Amino acid sequence: MQRLSNKQKLWLTIIIAGIALILQYGFHYPLLAQIIVTIAGAIVALTMLVGMVKTLRSGKYGVDLLAILAVVATLAVGEYWAAMVILVMLTGGDALEDYAAKKANTELKALLDNSPRFAHVVTPDGSKDVPVNDVPVSAKIIVKPGELVPIDGLIIKGTGEFDESSLTGEARPVAKTVGDTVMSGSINGDEAITLTVTKLAKDSQYQQLVKLVQEAEQTPAHFVRLADRYAVPFTVVAILISLLAWWLSKDPRRFAEVLVVASPCPLILAAPVAMVSGMSRASRNGIVVKTGSVLEKLAGARTGAFDKTGTITNGHLTVAQILPAGTITKERLLHLAASAEQDSSHILARSLLAYASQHNISLAAVSGLTEETGKGITAMIEGHQVKVGKRQFVAPQNQQAALDTTAIYVSVDGNYYGAIAFTDHVRPEAAQTMAKLKAAGVTNLIMLTGDQRAIAQQVAKAVGISTVKADLLPQDKIAALQSIPQSEHPVFMVGDGVNDAPSLATADVGIAMGAHGSTAASETADVVILKDDLAKVAKAVTISQDTLRIAKQAVLIGIAICTVLMLIASTGVIPAFVGAMLQEVIDTVSILWALKARQLHN
């Protein structure tokens, strides 16, 4: 039976029960019915025993021992119908857990069914439908009214409103015009538009969400069983009550009758159902949680670490000043810097290119491009070596060039050419988000940024973060996370860029601002925020805490009812078969309570 799915095990158990019923009550062969049930029970108990041994070897304790003892005890005393009920509940519980896992992120799974397969590619003769995976970057595509945008792109013709609710959770349509980016998965409004493709289909926003949902389908089946932390004391209490009832009554049936009502089905089911419900609630709020165990970690988070640019600030930097050195013109400085940065996905690069486009600055061809993460870019432009990036990388000897603001510096063939300063703005929701996190128990808030300390401290003070670590390279961020004392764990890290991906993987929980963030960050993260809204981080923590609270309540309610029934059963007033049926009542109560995690108000 190990090779069968849990659903198949359930149907097989029901079929065996049906055959046994027919043999006993249809053909009056009770002995044959008992033999069939006993064999089936022995097989299930054996497979559970193997699973329990594996669990013990991993250093964990489960609640399967009680189920095994209940099956064996009822079979040993001839209560084979009670054993059959327990078997149906056990296999049914596993099948229900699988079903519940597949329902995780229900609101996002519609993406899988609606995934676009073709794009209307512009040709000299009009347009041609091409499979989305075959559409190259820079191709021009047409999106007709009411259609799903198949690939990320930049509008070059037309204006309209786009429904991004399946991506961000925001119901209000977003107005877009020439020069704006459009995410795949958005639904076009009433006007046809023409896009220039900016990403391959596999890297586009829509396909990334589809991939996240597929990952959630593949890996959620074995949630951390919250009941396991109560397994040892509950098992000990159940066995002691059973043995005491047997010793006082001198009747081995009493041992079986107590263990039947101690069967841990509701405990096994309650936590997974609550976790799936919490994941579904998160999905409704535009938050993708990849596994159920992430909710448990996030619920207990003590430390929150944040990148600055694009995370605490809105990332929509604008060019504030162009500061050429010597006789260099502003246009020349901007031309070289924008040319070097034209293939970069960094926030500063996006802002610089937008500014250059607005001022009709042409871009030169680039060759020999190399990038040193966290430092800058070196490229050959028009026969000259151009460096763009931090001052220490571009002009380490030029102390006078240092600016007390976010800036990039430019040198040509080793000669300092000037700097371009940017202005960024703190997200309006940032301060309130930090306050909510502190109220939720995340008392240790840290900013980890590659920006200058003076700028970082100014931003941190504005939003309520007391600890600032600035001028960090990606490896420095990892070291900073690893240095956090164990007493301040679990730790979550929030970021949105390529250089944040290692930090997100290092933290106990990585949270990616996925609306405009990099693919690498979203793939590395445990949680992806689909809407460009920092407040969703606090929402994710709140949902996690609500989910864990309800899961605990459901488990403890199951334990309490089981304990009361065990005490009653120890007196002999509950036959084994009736006790097995009462388990269905406990199952129902625990599951209904666990489902509250999904029904809470957003």
PDB file of C-alpha atoms in Angstrom, residues 290 307 311 345 373 448 473-475 477-478 481 492-513 517-527:
ATOM      1  CA  LYS A 290       5.398  28.930  -0.909  1.00  0.00           C
ATOM      2  CA  ASP A 307      16.874  46.547   2.161  1.00  0.00           C
ATOM      3  CA  THR A 311      11.886  48.323  -0.315  1.00  0.00           C
ATOM      4  CA  SER A 345      17.931  46.044 -14.054  1.00  0.00           C
ATOM      5  CA  THR A 373      28.068  43.220  -7.727  1.00  0.00           C
ATOM      6  CA  LEU A 448      20.785  46.404   5.547  1.00  0.00           C
ATOM      7  CA  LEU A 473      28.047  44.312  -0.294  1.00  0.00           C
ATOM      8  CA  PRO A 474      25.817  41.219  -0.750  1.00  0.00           C
ATOM      9  CA  GLN A 475      28.261  39.094   1.256  1.00  0.00           C
ATOM     10  CA  LYS A 477      24.421  41.455   4.236  1.00  0.00           C
ATOM     11  CA  ILE A 478      24.716  37.685   4.624  1.00  0.00           C
ATOM     12  CA  LEU A 481      22.097  38.203   9.068  1.00  0.00           C
ATOM     13  CA  PHE A 492      12.848  37.585   7.919  1.00  0.00           C
ATOM     14  CA  MET A 493      14.552  39.626   5.218  1.00  0.00           C
ATOM     15  CA  VAL A 494      12.700  41.890   2.782  1.00  0.00           C
ATOM     16  CA  GLY A 495      14.259  42.905  -0.535  1.00  0.00           C
ATOM     17  CA  ASP A 496      13.530  43.338  -4.212  1.00  0.00           C
ATOM     18  CA  GLY A 497      16.732  43.187  -6.265  1.00  0.00           C
ATOM     19  CA  VAL A 498      19.168  40.648  -7.687  1.00  0.00           C
ATOM     20  CA  ASN A 499      21.701  41.539  -4.987  1.00  0.00           C
ATOM     21  CA  ASP A 500      19.065  40.731  -2.329  1.00  0.00           C
ATOM     22  CA  ALA A 501      18.633  37.115  -3.474  1.00  0.00           C
ATOM     23  CA  PRO A 502      21.514  35.688  -1.339  1.00  0.00           C
ATOM     24  CA  SER A 503      20.213  37.532   1.738  1.00  0.00           C
ATOM     25  CA  LEU A 504      16.669  36.242   1.200  1.00  0.00           C
ATOM     26  CA  ALA A 505      18.045  32.706   1.034  1.00  0.00           C
ATOM     27  CA  THR A 506      20.092  33.224   4.219  1.00  0.00           C
ATOM     28  CA  ALA A 507      17.240  34.530   6.383  1.00  0.00           C
ATOM     29  CA  ASP A 508      14.803  32.156   8.087  1.00  0.00           C
ATOM     30  CA  VAL A 509      12.117  33.658   5.840  1.00  0.00           C
ATOM     31  CA  GLY A 510      12.911  35.590   2.659  1.00  0.00           C
ATOM     32  CA  ILE A 511      10.266  38.075   1.500  1.00  0.00           C
ATOM     33  CA  ALA A 512      10.518  39.508  -2.021  1.00  0.00           C
ATOM     34  CA  MET A 513       8.751  42.644  -3.172  1.00  0.00           C
ATOM     35  CA  GLY A 517      11.571  43.139  -8.196  1.00  0.00           C
ATOM     36  CA  SER A 518      13.942  40.754  -9.900  1.00  0.00           C
ATOM     37  CA  THR A 519      13.185  37.203 -10.921  1.00  0.00           C
ATOM     38  CA  ALA A 520      16.147  35.995  -8.855  1.00  0.00           C
ATOM     39  CA  ALA A 521      14.772  37.565  -5.676  1.00  0.00           C
ATOM     40  CA  SER A 522      11.303  36.081  -6.217  1.00  0.00           C
ATOM     41  CA  GLU A 523      12.685  32.610  -6.882  1.00  0.00           C
ATOM     42  CA  THR A 524      14.874  32.685  -3.777  1.00  0.00           C
ATOM     43  CA  ALA A 525      12.203  34.048  -1.448  1.00  0.00           C
ATOM     44  CA  ASP A 526       9.800  32.045   0.707  1.00  0.00           C
ATOM     45  CA  VAL A 527       7.139  34.767   0.422  1.00  0.00           C
TER      46      VAL A 527
END
